[in-house]
């Protein structure tokens, strides 16, 4: 059975990243990232971390979905849907009647259809220009 909790070790976090071909981060970056996340959930099969999502925001209007990862052995079983659904619920719960919130993400190539299921749309569209990012600045 898959269970969900808001905790993950530095090693498990970097391991999930590596399993899907992403770069790893330092312990200092990890500690700050977790401390400053608005939201995060981790899927466990027993004590094995098999998926996660994280929300980074200002606590008011802007909230970005990041680190949506499912262990390759566990993909296609609904874990991705669950970790994004939990993020969406967090976003909904974070605002009051009459308020709105801006939810953004940068999709990995080929994953756009996955996110469209939650209502996200591909830019540019209408008056919205393309999303832009600088991969990272390395020292
Ligand atoms: C993208 C990812 C998180 C999906 O997780 P998952 O657990 O395999 O997805 P789920 O099993 O919950 O699938 C939910 C739905 O999305 C669909 N889906 C999953 N991946 C998809 C894709 N790449 N394209 C289109 N649809 C997709 C599923 O078919 C399912 O559809 P349904 O609701 O109609 O049954 C996972 O493939 C992953 O971790 N990939 C590597 C890391 C990555 O690229 N993350 C995204 C970063 S932006």
Coordinates of C-alpha atoms and ligand atoms in Angstrom, one line a residue:
X1 CA 0.0 0.0 0.0
X2 CA 1.2 3.5 -0.8
X3 CA 1.2 6.0 2.0
X4 CA 1.9 9.8 1.9
X5 CA 3.7 12.0 4.3
X6 CA 5.6 15.3 4.3
X7 CA 9.1 14.1 5.0
X8 CA 12.0 12.8 3.0
X9 CA 15.7 12.4 3.7
X10 CA 18.4 14.2 1.7
X11 CA 19.5 10.8 0.3
X12 CA 16.0 9.7 -0.8
X13 CA 15.4 13.1 -2.4
X14 CA 18.5 13.0 -4.5
X15 CA 17.9 9.3 -5.3
X16 CA 14.5 10.1 -6.7
X17 CA 16.0 12.9 -8.8
X18 CA 18.7 10.6 -10.1
X19 CA 16.3 7.9 -11.0
X20 CA 14.5 10.2 -13.4
X21 CA 17.7 11.6 -14.8
X22 CA 17.8 14.9 -13.0
X23 CA 20.8 16.7 -11.3
X24 CA 21.3 16.3 -7.6
X25 CA 21.6 19.2 -5.1
X26 CA 23.8 19.8 -2.1
X27 CA 22.7 19.2 1.5
X28 CA 22.7 22.9 2.2
X29 CA 20.3 23.5 -0.8
X30 CA 18.1 20.6 0.3
X31 CA 17.8 21.8 3.9
X32 CA 16.8 25.3 2.6
X33 CA 14.5 23.9 -0.1
X34 CA 12.6 21.8 2.4
X35 CA 12.4 24.5 5.1
X36 CA 11.0 27.0 2.6
X37 CA 8.6 24.8 0.7
X38 CA 5.0 25.8 1.0
X39 CA 3.9 22.3 0.4
X40 CA 5.4 18.9 -0.1
X41 CA 4.2 15.3 -0.1
X42 CA 6.1 12.1 -0.5
X43 CA 4.7 8.7 -1.5
X44 CA 6.1 5.7 0.4
X45 CA 6.0 2.0 -0.3
X46 CA 6.8 0.9 3.2
X47 CA 9.9 3.0 4.0
X48 CA 10.9 3.4 0.4
X49 CA 10.3 6.9 -1.1
X50 CA 8.7 6.3 -4.5
X51 CA 7.3 9.7 -5.5
X52 CA 6.8 13.2 -4.5
X53 CA 5.7 16.7 -5.4
X54 CA 6.5 20.1 -3.9
X55 CA 5.0 23.6 -4.0
X56 CA 7.1 26.7 -3.8
X57 CA 5.3 30.0 -3.2
X58 CA 4.9 33.3 -1.5
X59 CA 2.1 32.2 0.8
X60 CA -0.2 34.7 -1.0
X61 CA -0.8 34.7 -4.7
X62 CA 2.0 32.8 -6.5
X63 CA 2.5 29.0 -6.1
X64 CA 4.7 26.9 -8.4
X65 CA 4.6 23.1 -8.7
X66 CA 8.0 21.6 -8.7
X67 CA 9.8 18.2 -8.2
X68 CA 7.0 16.0 -9.5
X69 CA 8.7 12.7 -9.6
X70 CA 7.6 9.1 -9.5
X71 CA 10.1 6.3 -9.2
X72 CA 10.3 4.6 -12.6
X73 CA 9.2 1.2 -11.1
X74 CA 6.1 2.8 -9.8
X75 CA 5.0 5.0 -12.7
X76 CA 1.6 4.3 -14.3
X77 CA 0.0 3.4 -11.0
X78 CA -1.7 6.7 -10.2
X79 CA 1.0 8.1 -7.8
X80 CA 1.7 11.1 -10.0
X81 CA -2.0 11.9 -10.2
X82 CA -2.2 11.7 -6.3
X83 CA 0.9 13.9 -5.6
X84 CA -0.4 16.6 -8.0
X85 CA -4.0 16.3 -6.6
X86 CA -2.6 16.8 -3.1
X87 CA -0.8 20.0 -4.4
X88 CA -4.0 21.2 -6.0
X89 CA -6.0 20.7 -2.8
X90 CA -3.3 22.5 -0.9
X91 CA -3.6 25.5 -3.3
X92 CA -7.4 25.5 -3.0
X93 CA -7.2 25.3 0.8
X94 CA -4.7 28.2 0.9
X95 CA -7.2 30.8 -0.4
X96 CA -10.3 32.3 1.0
X97 CA -13.7 33.0 -0.7
X98 CA -13.2 35.7 -3.3
X99 CA -9.5 35.2 -3.7
X100 CA -7.6 33.6 -6.6
X101 CA -4.1 32.1 -6.8
X102 CA -1.7 31.7 -9.7
X103 CA -0.4 28.2 -10.2
X104 CA 2.5 27.6 -12.5
X105 CA 4.9 24.8 -13.5
X106 CA 7.5 24.1 -16.1
X107 CA 6.7 20.8 -17.7
X108 CA 9.3 18.3 -18.7
X109 CA 9.3 17.5 -22.4
X110 CA 6.4 15.1 -23.2
X111 CA 4.7 15.5 -19.8
X112 CA 2.4 18.3 -20.9
X113 CA -0.6 16.0 -21.4
X114 CA -0.2 14.7 -17.8
X115 CA -0.6 18.3 -16.4
X116 CA -3.4 19.2 -18.8
X117 CA -5.5 16.6 -16.8
X118 CA -5.3 19.0 -13.9
X119 CA -6.3 22.1 -15.9
X120 CA -2.9 23.5 -16.7
X121 CA -2.5 24.7 -20.3
X122 CA 0.5 25.2 -22.6
X123 CA 1.8 28.7 -23.3
X124 CA 1.9 30.8 -25.3
X125 CA -1.9 31.3 -25.6
X126 CA -3.9 34.4 -26.0
X127 CA -2.1 37.3 -24.2
X128 CA 0.1 34.9 -22.3
X129 CA 3.6 34.6 -23.7
X130 CA 5.8 31.6 -23.6
X131 CA 7.2 30.4 -20.2
X132 CA 10.9 31.1 -19.9
X133 CA 13.6 29.8 -17.6
X134 CA 17.3 29.8 -17.2
X135 CA 18.3 26.2 -16.4
X136 CA 20.6 27.2 -13.6
X137 CA 23.5 29.5 -12.9
X138 CA 26.5 27.3 -11.8
X139 CA 29.4 28.5 -9.6
Ligands
LIG1 C1 5.2 12.5 -15.1 C2 5.1 11.5 -14.0 C3 5.2 12.2 -12.7 C4 3.7 10.8 -14.1 O1 3.5 10.0 -12.9 P1 2.8 8.6 -13.0 O2 2.6 8.1 -11.6 O3 3.4 7.7 -14.0 O4 1.3 9.0 -13.5 P2 -0.1 8.4 -13.2 O5 0.0 6.9 -13.2 O6 -0.6 9.0 -11.9 O7 -1.0 8.9 -14.4 C5 -2.1 9.8 -14.2 C6 -2.7 10.1 -15.6 O8 -1.7 10.8 -16.4 C7 -1.5 10.0 -17.6 N1 -0.1 10.3 -17.9 C8 1.0 9.9 -17.2 N2 2.2 10.3 -17.8 C9 1.7 10.9 -19.0 C10 2.4 11.5 -20.1 N3 3.8 11.6 -20.1 N4 1.7 11.9 -21.1 C11 0.3 11.9 -21.1 N5 -0.4 11.3 -20.1 C12 0.3 10.8 -19.1 C13 -1.8 8.6 -17.2 O9 -2.1 7.8 -18.4 C14 -3.0 8.8 -16.3 O10 -4.1 9.0 -17.1 P3 -5.6 8.6 -16.6 O11 -5.9 9.6 -15.4 O12 -6.5 9.0 -17.8 O13 -5.6 7.2 -16.2 C15 6.2 10.4 -14.1 O14 6.1 9.8 -15.4 C16 7.6 10.8 -13.8 O15 8.0 10.9 -12.6 N6 8.3 11.1 -14.8 C17 9.8 11.5 -14.7 C18 10.0 12.8 -14.0 C19 9.2 13.9 -14.7 O16 9.4 14.1 -15.9 N7 8.4 14.6 -14.0 C20 7.7 15.8 -14.5 C21 8.5 17.0 -14.3 S1 7.7 18.4 -14.9

